Every structure is written in C-alpha cells, then in structure tokens.
XYZ file of C-alpha atoms in Angstrom:
696
model
C -18.502 37.204 14.419
C -15.839 40.165 13.977
C -17.110 43.702 13.484
C -15.204 46.659 12.572
C -15.346 49.436 15.132
C -12.258 51.773 14.534
C -9.532 50.160 16.278
C -11.722 47.948 18.662
C -13.409 44.562 17.720
C -16.510 42.767 19.331
C -16.116 39.006 19.522
C -19.026 36.432 20.003
C -18.379 32.886 20.642
C -20.293 30.232 19.285
C -19.825 26.607 20.255
C -22.122 23.756 20.141
C -23.037 22.451 23.500
C -21.711 25.103 25.381
C -22.905 28.705 26.265
C -22.907 31.866 24.251
C -19.712 33.862 24.700
C -19.199 37.715 23.963
C -16.233 40.186 24.667
C -16.556 43.734 23.455
C -14.325 46.543 22.639
C -11.391 44.700 22.066
C -8.405 46.977 21.330
C -6.312 45.471 18.892
C -2.898 47.212 17.327
C -2.908 47.797 13.794
C -1.022 45.010 11.979
C -0.577 42.901 14.746
C -1.336 39.470 16.157
C -2.759 38.731 19.896
C -4.220 35.761 21.983
C -7.895 35.735 23.302
C -8.519 33.438 26.152
C -12.269 32.520 26.426
C -13.582 30.371 29.393
C -16.650 28.454 28.189
C -19.494 27.217 30.245
C -21.496 23.907 29.508
C -24.733 24.653 27.885
C -27.583 23.403 30.643
C -30.501 21.956 28.646
C -33.185 19.615 29.503
C -33.348 17.274 26.640
C -35.849 14.883 26.195
C -34.375 11.452 25.206
C -33.815 10.436 21.558
C -33.944 7.238 19.721
C -32.600 6.887 16.371
C -34.145 4.284 14.556
C -32.125 3.202 11.182
C -33.175 1.973 7.728
C -33.258 -1.154 6.111
C -29.723 -2.394 6.043
C -29.048 0.352 8.647
C -27.823 -2.118 11.123
C -25.347 -4.802 11.489
C -24.616 -7.616 13.787
C -20.883 -7.200 15.242
C -19.694 -9.926 17.880
C -23.347 -10.949 18.418
C -24.646 -7.158 19.043
C -26.530 -5.197 16.933
C -24.672 -1.812 15.821
C -25.711 1.498 13.713
C -24.315 0.972 10.374
C -20.642 0.156 11.032
C -19.949 -0.510 7.273
C -20.479 3.116 5.748
C -21.376 4.675 9.071
C -24.338 6.456 7.635
C -25.383 7.904 10.984
C -22.193 8.582 12.429
C -22.212 12.324 11.651
C -25.739 12.952 12.891
C -24.852 11.067 16.127
C -21.761 13.350 16.737
C -23.630 16.502 15.692
C -26.367 15.463 18.635
C -23.604 14.975 20.838
C -22.205 18.329 20.195
C -25.555 19.737 20.767
C -25.498 18.571 24.397
C -27.319 14.964 24.040
C -25.229 12.585 26.202
C -24.968 9.081 24.840
C -26.716 6.334 27.308
C -28.634 8.986 29.044
C -30.460 11.309 26.425
C -28.975 9.863 23.328
C -29.879 6.147 22.154
C -29.903 4.011 19.198
C -32.122 0.890 18.255
C -30.512 -1.080 15.550
C -32.449 -4.104 14.759
C -32.872 -7.324 12.592
C -34.091 -5.424 9.024
C -34.787 -8.587 7.452
C -37.840 -9.505 9.689
C -41.177 -7.829 9.420
C -41.598 -4.335 10.616
C -44.441 -5.192 12.839
C -42.153 -7.213 15.140
C -39.681 -4.583 14.875
C -42.014 -1.881 16.061
C -43.129 -4.201 19.212
C -39.130 -4.338 19.538
C -39.048 -0.511 19.184
C -41.670 0.143 22.068
C -39.572 -2.327 24.428
C -36.768 0.011 23.698
C -38.620 3.016 24.534
C -39.693 1.135 28.174
C -35.991 1.049 28.330
C -35.113 4.353 27.989
C -38.309 5.822 29.779
C -36.780 3.801 32.501
C -33.443 5.469 32.455
C -34.161 8.819 32.387
C -37.137 8.827 34.373
C -39.556 10.264 31.726
C -42.538 9.702 30.070
C -41.815 10.474 26.763
C -39.134 10.267 23.924
C -38.313 11.583 20.623
C -37.836 9.438 17.635
C -35.898 9.955 14.644
C -36.414 7.308 12.010
C -34.654 7.166 8.753
C -35.877 5.533 5.852
C -37.825 2.208 6.855
C -36.997 3.110 10.614
C -39.520 5.866 9.924
C -42.284 2.944 8.915
C -41.186 1.178 12.022
C -41.986 4.099 14.387
C -45.338 4.602 12.682
C -46.502 1.032 13.102
C -45.957 1.190 16.855
C -47.466 4.532 17.308
C -50.811 3.245 14.941
C -50.568 0.054 16.909
C -53.227 -0.583 19.914
C -50.602 -1.293 22.254
C -49.016 2.404 21.689
C -48.314 4.045 25.224
C -48.339 7.654 24.185
C -44.994 8.036 24.724
C -43.655 9.919 21.678
C -43.376 13.158 21.831
C -41.718 14.325 18.600
C -41.162 11.988 15.718
C -38.548 13.079 12.989
C -38.962 11.222 9.470
C -35.621 11.372 7.092
C -36.568 9.820 3.727
C -39.235 7.724 5.065
C -41.224 5.657 2.106
C -44.444 6.039 3.398
C -45.806 4.634 0.367
C -43.075 2.680 -0.481
C -40.594 2.445 -3.233
C -40.947 1.415 -6.360
C -37.149 0.706 -6.544
C -38.071 -2.371 -4.158
C -39.932 -3.975 -7.312
C -36.304 -5.487 -8.861
C -35.215 -6.723 -5.262
C -38.541 -8.815 -4.272
C -39.482 -9.732 -7.918
C -35.826 -10.711 -8.650
C -33.394 -10.075 -6.215
C -32.075 -7.185 -8.501
C -31.914 -3.134 -7.941
C -28.797 -3.169 -5.680
C -27.144 0.012 -7.036
C -25.735 2.034 -4.329
C -22.227 0.717 -2.670
C -24.164 0.235 0.636
C -26.428 -1.698 -1.449
C -23.818 -3.672 -3.681
C -22.273 -4.410 -0.306
C -25.227 -5.936 0.882
C -25.965 -7.690 -2.127
C -22.316 -9.920 -1.670
C -23.395 -10.510 2.041
C -26.650 -11.715 1.051
C -25.192 -14.047 -1.818
C -22.820 -15.173 0.843
C -26.011 -16.022 3.244
C -27.807 -17.446 0.454
C -25.309 -19.998 -0.630
C -24.294 -20.845 3.250
C -28.249 -21.556 3.839
C -28.728 -23.542 0.630
C -30.613 -21.492 -1.404
C -30.361 -21.829 -5.535
C -30.448 -18.151 -6.038
C -30.652 -14.557 -4.372
C -34.166 -14.080 -5.465
C -35.190 -17.058 -3.659
C -33.217 -16.221 -0.441
C -35.112 -12.902 -0.446
C -38.553 -14.150 -0.994
C -38.287 -16.267 2.098
C -35.862 -14.722 4.497
C -36.368 -10.828 4.097
C -39.986 -9.943 4.434
C -39.217 -6.288 4.785
C -38.338 -6.248 1.260
C -41.739 -6.716 0.495
C -43.120 -4.449 2.690
C -41.006 -1.254 0.766
C -43.231 -2.193 -2.306
C -45.472 0.791 -3.158
C -49.205 0.841 -2.026
C -50.539 2.968 -5.529
C -50.556 2.598 -9.200
C -46.669 2.689 -10.438
C -46.494 -0.470 -12.861
C -47.043 0.059 -16.687
C -47.056 -2.488 -19.518
C -44.681 -1.864 -22.436
C -46.602 0.356 -25.019
C -49.325 1.440 -22.867
C -49.791 5.150 -21.577
C -52.005 4.101 -18.143
C -50.873 2.262 -15.416
C -52.419 -1.275 -14.011
C -55.497 -1.002 -11.828
C -53.864 -1.480 -8.322
C -56.709 -2.859 -5.865
C -56.658 -6.291 -4.109
C -59.566 -7.458 -6.709
C -56.591 -7.326 -8.967
C -54.226 -9.430 -6.926
C -51.931 -10.914 -7.588
C -52.250 -10.787 -11.656
C -51.373 -6.999 -11.657
C -48.984 -6.280 -8.621
C -47.351 -7.920 -5.432
C -49.536 -6.635 -2.759
C -48.453 -4.787 0.313
C -50.811 -5.800 2.943
C -48.103 -3.914 5.452
C -48.266 -0.585 3.957
C -52.008 -1.144 2.926
C -53.176 -1.417 6.606
C -50.382 1.278 7.865
C -52.063 3.727 5.096
C -55.479 3.204 5.992
C -57.656 6.306 6.592
C -58.451 5.129 10.057
C -54.486 4.485 11.098
C -53.643 7.858 9.718
C -56.236 9.795 11.291
C -55.494 7.749 14.520
C -51.735 8.854 13.994
C -52.669 12.688 13.439
C -54.832 12.487 16.788
C -51.749 10.868 18.659
C -50.579 14.097 19.975
C -47.220 13.120 18.304
C -45.225 16.435 16.757
C -44.266 15.540 13.279
C -41.489 16.758 11.045
C -40.935 15.357 7.793
C -37.654 15.813 6.084
C -37.290 14.554 2.643
C -34.123 14.489 0.112
C -34.349 15.804 -3.275
C -31.663 14.973 -5.973
C -33.920 16.084 -9.085
C -35.625 13.941 -11.464
C -33.544 10.906 -10.922
C -35.542 8.452 -8.501
C -37.444 5.656 -9.943
C -41.190 6.575 -10.067
C -42.956 4.105 -12.042
C -42.012 0.602 -13.966
C -42.709 -0.219 -17.461
C -42.832 -4.186 -17.752
C -43.244 -6.999 -20.233
C -44.079 -10.460 -19.815
C -41.781 -12.191 -17.028
C -43.087 -15.672 -18.149
C -39.812 -16.786 -19.287
C -37.897 -15.872 -16.154
C -40.845 -17.930 -13.915
C -40.529 -17.850 -10.841
C -38.906 -14.259 -10.986
C -40.475 -11.377 -12.418
C -43.807 -13.270 -11.299
C -45.772 -9.663 -12.192
C -43.630 -8.918 -15.378
C -40.120 -8.110 -16.286
C -38.820 -4.448 -15.790
C -37.758 -3.202 -19.293
C -37.416 0.475 -18.094
C -38.065 3.014 -15.524
C -39.682 6.038 -15.179
C -37.763 8.781 -13.481
C -38.984 11.757 -11.719
C -38.724 13.822 -7.936
C -37.250 12.208 -5.266
C -34.237 11.237 -3.357
C -32.535 8.698 -5.489
C -34.389 5.911 -3.442
C -37.944 7.246 -2.518
C -40.068 8.907 -4.618
C -41.317 12.390 -3.529
C -44.831 11.068 -4.102
C -44.251 8.415 -1.139
C -41.755 10.396 1.144
C -44.361 13.425 1.226
C -47.556 11.734 2.583
C -46.749 14.225 5.434
C -46.167 17.921 5.067
C -42.661 17.839 3.984
C -39.225 20.091 4.697
C -36.945 19.541 1.384
C -33.155 19.006 1.735
C -31.649 19.999 -1.348
C -29.102 17.984 -2.967
C -29.620 15.242 -0.445
C -29.857 11.742 -1.777
C -31.282 9.018 0.409
C -27.906 7.725 2.276
C -26.608 11.165 2.664
C -30.096 12.919 4.356
C -29.202 12.039 8.117
C -25.923 13.783 7.491
C -27.251 16.923 5.090
C -30.293 17.536 7.645
C -28.267 17.259 10.964
C -29.201 21.001 11.882
C -32.502 21.055 11.041
C -33.284 17.881 12.855
C -31.434 19.080 15.876
C -33.115 22.347 15.610
C -36.431 20.820 15.623
C -35.763 18.640 18.581
C -34.022 21.579 20.447
C -35.381 24.856 19.259
C -31.478 25.738 18.753
C -29.987 25.707 15.361
C -26.144 24.091 15.563
C -23.474 26.467 14.391
C -21.318 23.976 12.867
C -22.149 20.979 10.647
C -20.488 17.554 11.186
C -18.942 15.905 8.045
C -16.192 13.739 9.947
C -17.474 10.855 7.873
C -17.473 10.997 4.256
C -18.769 8.478 1.935
C -16.009 6.613 0.289
C -15.262 6.777 -3.478
C -13.994 3.294 -3.755
C -14.698 0.070 -1.373
C -12.813 -3.122 -1.054
C -15.086 -5.942 -0.252
C -13.743 -9.573 1.335
C -15.689 -12.410 1.794
C -14.994 -15.981 2.868
C -17.104 -19.348 2.357
C -16.085 -21.536 4.970
C -14.476 -23.467 6.691
C -12.188 -20.627 7.153
C -11.297 -17.457 8.775
C -9.318 -14.558 7.377
C -7.091 -11.804 8.252
C -6.225 -8.801 6.064
C -2.761 -6.954 5.947
C -2.976 -3.497 4.581
C -0.077 -2.230 2.420
C 0.998 -0.097 5.577
C 1.058 -3.312 8.046
C -2.506 -2.500 9.457
C -4.701 -5.764 9.924
C -8.424 -6.628 9.568
C -10.292 -9.421 10.664
C -9.104 -12.627 13.050
C -5.763 -12.615 14.635
C -4.824 -16.096 14.807
C -2.446 -15.610 17.922
C -4.875 -14.633 20.216
C -8.127 -15.760 18.687
C -9.749 -12.050 18.658
C -10.767 -9.815 16.166
C -8.878 -7.084 15.154
C -9.407 -3.782 13.333
C -6.701 -1.405 12.693
C -7.574 -0.214 9.195
C -9.584 3.561 9.653
C -13.167 3.011 8.719
C -12.842 -0.628 7.991
C -15.581 -3.017 9.117
C -15.261 -6.471 10.146
C -18.417 -9.158 10.702
C -16.473 -11.401 13.402
C -15.991 -14.993 12.692
C -18.887 -16.305 14.642
C -20.738 -17.584 11.726
C -20.094 -19.093 8.250
C -20.975 -15.931 6.490
C -17.474 -13.725 7.171
C -16.848 -10.737 5.494
C -14.666 -7.304 5.756
C -15.208 -3.846 4.254
C -12.227 -1.277 3.517
C -13.443 2.116 2.504
C -11.028 4.446 0.223
C -8.124 1.419 0.256
C -4.384 2.328 -0.139
C -2.578 1.377 -3.409
C -0.542 -1.370 -3.371
C -0.472 -5.101 -2.272
C -2.837 -6.425 0.323
C -1.948 -9.959 1.993
C -4.893 -12.114 2.955
C -4.201 -14.995 5.308
C -6.654 -17.952 5.895
C -6.576 -20.432 8.590
C -8.738 -23.595 8.206
C -11.488 -24.304 10.710
C -12.343 -27.405 9.473
C -11.818 -29.594 6.666
C -13.494 -28.620 3.460
C -14.213 -26.661 0.169
C -13.894 -22.802 0.577
C -13.942 -19.904 -1.587
C -12.420 -16.957 -0.966
C -13.922 -13.414 -2.668
C -12.454 -9.855 -3.038
C -14.714 -6.857 -4.766
C -14.088 -3.623 -5.508
C -17.383 -1.140 -5.544
C -17.857 2.410 -6.226
C -20.685 4.646 -7.545
C -20.947 2.719 -11.222
C -18.942 -0.460 -11.024
C -18.125 -3.277 -9.340
C -15.199 -6.024 -9.985
C -14.889 -9.430 -8.697
C -11.988 -11.762 -7.759
C -12.630 -15.208 -6.671
C -10.461 -18.176 -5.498
C -11.525 -21.965 -4.378
C -9.689 -24.587 -2.978
C -9.703 -27.077 -0.138
C -8.350 -26.497 3.241
C -8.057 -28.826 6.601
C -8.174 -27.514 9.739
C -5.765 -25.286 11.588
C -4.274 -25.262 7.566
C -2.753 -21.637 6.487
C -3.378 -20.553 3.081
C -1.944 -17.043 1.580
C -2.896 -14.876 -0.907
C -1.997 -11.519 -2.189
C -4.088 -8.968 -4.274
C -2.777 -5.719 -5.395
C -4.786 -2.534 -5.962
C -3.998 0.593 -7.891
C -6.320 3.461 -8.009
C -5.383 4.696 -11.325
C -4.933 1.425 -13.195
C -7.154 0.549 -15.970
C -8.271 -2.674 -13.934
C -7.847 -1.280 -10.362
C -8.017 -4.705 -8.491
C -5.670 -7.487 -9.443
C -6.379 -10.955 -9.338
C -6.418 -13.316 -6.012
C -2.673 -14.855 -6.360
C -2.058 -17.657 -4.012
C 1.538 -17.538 -2.063
C 2.287 -20.985 -3.151
C 5.519 -22.693 -3.658
C 4.639 -26.113 -3.824
C 4.816 -27.997 -6.814
C 2.053 -29.986 -8.163
C 1.603 -33.830 -8.330
C 1.400 -35.825 -11.289
C 1.196 -39.362 -11.084
C 0.540 -41.582 -14.721
C -1.072 -45.142 -13.865
C -1.328 -46.093 -17.631
C 1.165 -46.647 -19.441
C 3.592 -48.161 -17.260
C 7.386 -48.033 -17.603
C 8.689 -49.947 -20.937
C 5.188 -51.327 -21.893
C 4.937 -52.365 -25.279
C 2.096 -51.460 -27.791
C 1.201 -52.663 -31.225
C 1.217 -49.956 -34.043
C -2.473 -50.306 -34.677
C -3.368 -49.905 -31.072
C -4.520 -46.694 -29.221
C -2.528 -45.577 -26.270
C -5.360 -44.747 -23.517
C -3.482 -42.399 -20.929
C -4.637 -42.542 -17.386
C -3.176 -39.686 -14.975
C -3.952 -37.304 -12.025
C -2.422 -33.889 -11.439
C -3.275 -32.427 -7.973
C -2.491 -29.550 -6.240
C -3.230 -29.045 -2.340
C -3.158 -25.147 -2.665
C -3.869 -23.213 -5.689
C -5.091 -25.651 -7.626
C -3.810 -26.818 -11.156
C -4.411 -24.373 -13.879
C -2.942 -26.093 -16.567
C -1.819 -29.748 -17.823
C 0.235 -30.714 -21.168
C 0.658 -33.925 -22.457
C 3.445 -34.461 -24.880
C 5.232 -37.579 -26.935
C 8.595 -36.959 -28.072
C 8.082 -33.002 -27.094
C 4.757 -32.812 -29.164
C 1.603 -31.820 -27.579
C -1.074 -34.184 -27.636
C -4.593 -32.674 -27.143
C -6.399 -36.079 -25.896
C -5.449 -39.149 -23.523
C -6.641 -41.517 -26.403
C -3.811 -41.564 -28.770
C -3.790 -43.362 -32.053
C -0.331 -44.681 -32.618
C -0.449 -45.184 -36.274
C 0.956 -41.733 -36.371
C 4.065 -42.378 -34.382
C 6.855 -44.818 -35.745
C 8.169 -48.106 -34.460
C 10.597 -47.756 -31.557
C 11.178 -45.963 -28.604
C 8.949 -43.105 -27.287
C 8.803 -40.750 -24.349
C 5.215 -39.614 -22.907
C 5.549 -36.757 -20.411
C 2.558 -34.915 -18.350
C 3.201 -31.613 -16.938
C 1.281 -29.457 -14.799
C 1.249 -25.970 -13.753
C -0.321 -24.586 -10.733
C -1.867 -21.208 -10.311
C 1.016 -20.025 -8.677
C 3.129 -20.879 -11.424
C 5.100 -24.292 -10.087
C 5.621 -27.170 -12.395
C 6.148 -30.348 -12.127
C 6.162 -33.319 -14.593
C 5.916 -37.181 -15.029
C 7.662 -38.984 -17.779
C 7.058 -42.783 -19.018
C 9.118 -44.644 -21.744
C 7.352 -46.842 -24.153
C 7.707 -48.961 -27.170
C 5.720 -49.139 -30.298
C 6.074 -52.562 -32.073
C 4.830 -54.474 -34.994
C 3.378 -57.960 -35.583
C 1.637 -59.245 -38.819
C -1.902 -58.047 -37.573
C -0.642 -55.314 -36.685
C 0.788 -54.416 -40.340
C -2.221 -55.484 -42.232
C -4.101 -52.830 -40.055
C -1.691 -50.745 -41.109
C -2.341 -51.588 -44.654
C -5.904 -51.002 -44.109
C -5.640 -47.371 -42.622
C -2.840 -46.463 -45.638
C -5.945 -47.015 -48.044
C -8.585 -45.360 -46.174
C -6.354 -42.475 -46.006
C -5.877 -42.605 -49.672
C -2.106 -43.172 -49.508
C -2.544 -46.769 -51.326
C -4.565 -46.320 -54.330
C -6.529 -48.665 -56.903
C -7.789 -52.030 -56.059
C -4.968 -54.280 -56.955
C -1.979 -53.815 -54.369
C -4.310 -53.642 -51.150
C -5.461 -56.977 -51.757
C -1.960 -58.432 -52.814
C -0.306 -57.032 -49.710
C -2.727 -58.336 -47.098
C -2.529 -61.652 -48.719
C 1.133 -61.866 -49.252
C 1.174 -60.773 -45.322
C -1.625 -63.455 -44.425
C 0.382 -66.120 -46.278
C 3.652 -65.045 -44.171
C 1.160 -65.509 -41.222
C 0.590 -69.101 -42.286
C 4.113 -69.894 -42.734
C 5.622 -68.410 -39.457
C 2.854 -70.370 -37.638
C 3.825 -73.433 -39.282
C 7.382 -73.193 -38.399
C 6.386 -72.236 -34.887
C 4.395 -75.200 -34.824
C 7.342 -77.207 -35.577
C 9.347 -75.445 -33.614
C 7.090 -75.995 -30.447
C 6.980 -79.503 -31.124
C 10.924 -80.180 -31.439
C 11.150 -78.232 -28.365
C 8.487 -80.422 -26.341
C 10.341 -83.458 -27.599
C 13.726 -82.031 -25.768
C 11.968 -81.353 -22.790
C 10.348 -84.649 -22.732
C 13.370 -86.468 -23.283
C 14.859 -84.421 -20.445
C 12.088 -85.771 -18.099
C 12.405 -89.707 -19.098
C 13.824 -91.450 -16.540
C 14.071 -94.757 -18.645
C 16.721 -93.216 -20.685
C 20.259 -93.309 -19.520
C 22.480 -89.874 -19.602
C 24.113 -90.897 -22.552
C 20.958 -91.837 -24.385
C 19.509 -88.356 -23.177
C 22.323 -86.616 -24.507
C 22.678 -88.297 -27.747
C 18.609 -87.402 -28.660
C 18.774 -84.003 -27.334
C 21.876 -83.315 -29.578
C 20.117 -84.761 -32.420
C 17.136 -82.656 -31.562
C 19.028 -79.467 -31.209
C 20.577 -80.096 -34.619
C 17.096 -80.310 -35.862
C 15.584 -77.268 -34.178
C 18.622 -75.312 -35.413
C 18.379 -76.166 -39.023
C 14.063 -75.282 -38.632
C 15.253 -72.117 -37.461
C 17.533 -71.241 -40.118
C 15.060 -72.556 -42.599
C 12.318 -70.394 -40.645
C 14.462 -67.456 -41.026
C 15.208 -68.043 -44.683
C 11.650 -68.414 -45.368
C 10.391 -65.475 -43.657
C 13.291 -63.229 -45.556
C 11.982 -64.701 -48.809
C 8.639 -63.885 -48.164
C 9.168 -60.633 -46.848
C 11.860 -59.884 -49.742
C 8.605 -60.548 -52.034
C 6.320 -58.417 -50.407
C 9.041 -55.496 -50.102
C 9.352 -55.678 -54.303
C 5.340 -55.546 -54.506
C 5.699 -52.748 -52.066
C 8.361 -51.157 -54.376
C 6.610 -51.563 -57.691
C 3.452 -49.843 -56.312
C 5.518 -46.862 -55.292
C 6.832 -46.800 -58.355
C 3.679 -46.698 -60.215
C 2.468 -43.968 -58.246
C -0.072 -46.027 -56.403
C 1.534 -45.881 -52.835
C 2.948 -42.349 -51.449
C 6.184 -41.892 -49.380
C 4.439 -41.988 -45.828
C 2.397 -45.297 -46.537
C 5.588 -46.548 -48.031
C 7.861 -45.711 -44.919
C 5.175 -47.025 -42.552
C 5.094 -50.928 -44.353
C 9.165 -50.739 -44.582
C 9.585 -49.956 -41.209
C 6.917 -52.855 -40.074
C 8.837 -55.157 -42.811
C 12.084 -54.350 -40.928
C 10.760 -54.982 -37.329
C 9.280 -58.517 -38.752
C 12.782 -59.418 -39.776
C 14.207 -58.713 -36.280
C 11.331 -60.114 -34.490
C 8.862 -62.376 -35.971
C-alpha cells in the first residue's frame, strides 16, 4: 500500500502465509529509484486440517493411485492457494480422490476412513471438508449417516447439486450430455472402457457401471411432456413411468435427515456459481419408444434453461443458504471461490488469487485399444506415454496427462497443443487387432481421427498427425509411417491359361498390407479398368491379354501382380457368340441367326467326322507298331500306307472346313450388306472364323 506524504512513503507488505510487515516514513528522493529489503516472518496459525473432496470425474488413477483431477487440474489453483495461506500438505491439507463411478454411500464410508486417518495424523478430533459438486453429497452422506462420528467442524460446499442436476437425465437415459471439455474427454474414456469390457453401447456401460450418474438425477419435478405446460408428477407412486427415480437423493433430503444434518453442529458455507440463464433446469420430452432401451422415460426434445452454474441449477445448489460467486461456472468454481473459501476456513482473506492453471482452449486426446502401448513425441521433441527403452511412463509435456499402461484403456491428454507434427509410436504387447484414436476437443467442437490394424508382440508401428490451430480442419489424419508395399497374389487365373470367348473369367486374388492396410485395389485388363471380379469375355477380342491387379496402401505404397491369359474360340463358343449378338440386337431379323447357327452345327458334324476317321487311322498305326507278329519291314510298309491315308484325310479335312467356313463367311457378308448385322457383331464372328481356320 503506497500513500503520499510529502516526500516520504509508508509501505505495508502483505504476503500469503507470512506476517504483515510495515515500514513508515521512507524518504524517496524525487525522480529516483531505490531498493527496500524486508524480512518476512512465517504466519503462525493453528489450522484445523482440511480435506478436499472432488466431484464426479474429478479423480483419476495414475500408476494405480487415485489423484485429484490430473487431466484439467481443476483443483490445482485452490490447492496452491491453501498452501500459500499456511496449510501444509500431508499435515493440515489433504485430498480425498475416489472411485466416482461407485455408489456414493460406499464413498461416504471411505471418506469416514480418510477422516480417521487425518485425525490420527494431526492428533485432533475434527476436520474441515471442502466438497466440490458430488463431493459435497459424499460429505453430506457421511454427516447424515448413523456412523457419523461428530468429527466435521466446517463443511464448505462448492456447486453441490443438493437436489440433483437435470443434465444427468441425458447421461443416464441415453449416454449423452457430455458437453464440457472434461466431459468430452470422459466420454472418450468411457467409450474405450465400454469397448474393452464388451458393452455394445455407452448407454449400456453407464447403466451397469456408473451408479453415481443415477444418484445425480433430480429429486423434484423437472420433466415436461412436449406441448404441455405443467410438469410430470414426481412421486414414488408414479415411478417408474414418469421419472427415473433417485433413491439416494430422496433419502439424503428426507426432512429427518436434513434436521439431523442441521443439528449436527457442523458449520456450513454453501458457495454456488452463477453464469446467467444457461443451465438446464427442466426438459421437454416426446415418446422415447423408438429408441428403447434408451430414453425409457422420454426422448429429450429441448431443454428449459434458467439460472445456475452451467451444470447445477440454482434451485438445486441453494438447498442451504447460498453465497453466490458471479461469473463462475461449475468447473471454475474451485478457482474463483478460493479466496472466500480460505477466508471462511481461516478468518483471513488472502491477498492474492492463484490462477496459474487456466482451462485449456484446445485439447488433444490420444487413445489406444490394446494390444499395444504408445508414446507421443511433440513437435518440440517432448514425450508423453511409455518409454519403450526403460519400460516406465514418461511425461515431459507441460500440463499433459498419461493414464499409464497397466490397463487396456490407455490414453493421454495434451492441453493447448503446439502447432506442428506429432509422432505416435506404438509397440505391440501381444498379437491382435488394435485401434488408435486421436481427438481434438474445444468448448464447442470435437474432431476425431482413427486408425485400425493388426500388430504382433514387440512389433512397432509409427504414425504422424499434424495440428494447426489456424487451419479449417486443425487436426490432420493419422498417417502411418509405412514404407513397405502391399502384397498382391492372384490365384485365378493362372499364367498362360486359355478361356473360351463365351466364358466368364473369375478372378480370385488377395491384397494384404501388414501395417497401414490396403486403401484401394484396381483390376485392369490391357490397361482398362474392370469393376468386378467376374468378367464377361465376350467384350474382349480373341488373343493374348494382360490382367493386372494393383493395390495401394494407406501410406501410398503400391504393388501389382500380372497374369497373361489367352481368349480362344471353338464352334460352341462361336454359336454362343451368335446368340449374344442377336440378344444385343446386333443381328436383326429371324433369318440369319438360325442359318448361321445351323451352318456352324453342320461344320461341327463335319469336323467330328474327320476327327473320328483321323482317330481310327492313328489307332491303326499304334496297333501296327505294337504288333509282334509283323516283321519290321511289314510294319514299315503298313505304317507308310496309313500315314499316306492320314495325310490325305487331313488335307481333305482342311479343304472341307475351309469350304464350310467360306460359305459361313459369305452368309455373314450378306447379312452385313443387308444391314442385318452391325460392324461389332460382324467383327466378333469373323475373328471366330479366322481362329477356327487355324485351330479347328
């Protein structure tokens, strides 16, 4: 405090945790600087020990031990302010982080055990409690229990939902309502746990594992049918049709219990937040039948928002005479009420407000679904996750959180991330499928990126993901660092295989990639893309063709396999071609189709006759060669006669087939000349004829 007194100044030094220091009549020359040194003596105060009890989602396990909100550090400012005020950690300042999924009645008994432990440490008979949100309900449950030991002196409530919070309806009825940044993080974690535990939905997981959500449902009328002006009746006789019933709060708020609490001798201070008319106070519902088993008591169509702290309505938090903290939302209340809390507990108002920990504007959350662990490397080289060399957890990023690697639900949180490329390295813990997820969370939005693959024990997989705060899409894709091409294997057709023009070509192949996975596969024949693995060869000309299958993995590596095949014709396939040409309308009228088919069938009979005769002569030659009764000279003479006959037969066969094909070709030309056959149809049959001339 600086006061003007001619050329002299009076100084008063106030520092939290130290005795006040005054120095008067200090002469300061005009327009000059000077240094004053003060010896401050610690403030000697007998503090009653205080236990800080966090709310739902305000505790997390780190390396197997429960900690006060290590993710967003909701309580760090209040904790530091209390230390500055003279509280000593482990002597007069204690935390009670707990398993907030469980029944609050069980947590209340565990709080009693914590109080007993603290009393033993300080050798005192009473403690003070500061309970934030649901933590206040835990403290009340103990104070109203039949095992209460009269050992709470002062109880400070911070935004405690004494009569519940309508916001919990969304979470309990449908697994929704995760709006604030911490809630979005918790939803990701819940989803991960739900998957690990085999639940089909987040709703099913919450209904079976987080009874505390049900215990935050309001114990008063807050539901309204859409189109109606009055609320649904809230009483036990209407349960379970009108409301999801909260037996926990019903019992806690019984008149006898409240009277017991009021007469317990506990001194109460009830701080509540105020963010204006933005807190859900009531909900309008339509039928939720189509969503069953979700929305059992009605589908939330819209909310009615009135006064509160953004989470807890004022009608709920004000069960006891409230002291309002302006512009303090539910999660900021421990910070914004810190000076008033300390003043109430110690009768001394701190000079300074601790605001070292600010709520982050952006948060990156990385999750891994087993069997793998991960380490994140920030753009500046700082690491977060598991150090694969030492086998220990590492956290070099300021304000970041890592869950540890002892469970399948492994995740990390990075507040206010740096712009640039983040590297994520995975290492397999066993053989199996994994899913890596990265999410960007802020007050209004959430963007998610995922990558799934398989991994073996000790196998490493690396990813890059870019973050740019000014980009339209700040969080890039998870890009696998993959330099190995996919593997493509064609099992059908085989190299050099022949297929009739009338056949379908069935393509069987596999395209695999052992890391990033196959992104695309394409099939081409002679460079032209094919959309199916069943290919009608009618659309291709006779002769040699190249089938190519190309695969590209998600990292852009390419691989291909090539098979050469040949398309051929026989009489039956040619008749099939005529049928197809006719069905496509390329061959018109009723004259030429039967004429052409009949001509080819006669050709088939003719060819089979010659084939039979040729087969007979070849058998005679073979029989003569094997006849032991004949001399070599006799064999030679007979075989020469048979070969001469065979050659004559082949010549006659060739001339006969050529004559027949000439007749068919003339018939074909006539059909084309008369516009009964178009060019594509003509070309197909001519190619068949030319192939038959050479190969029939």
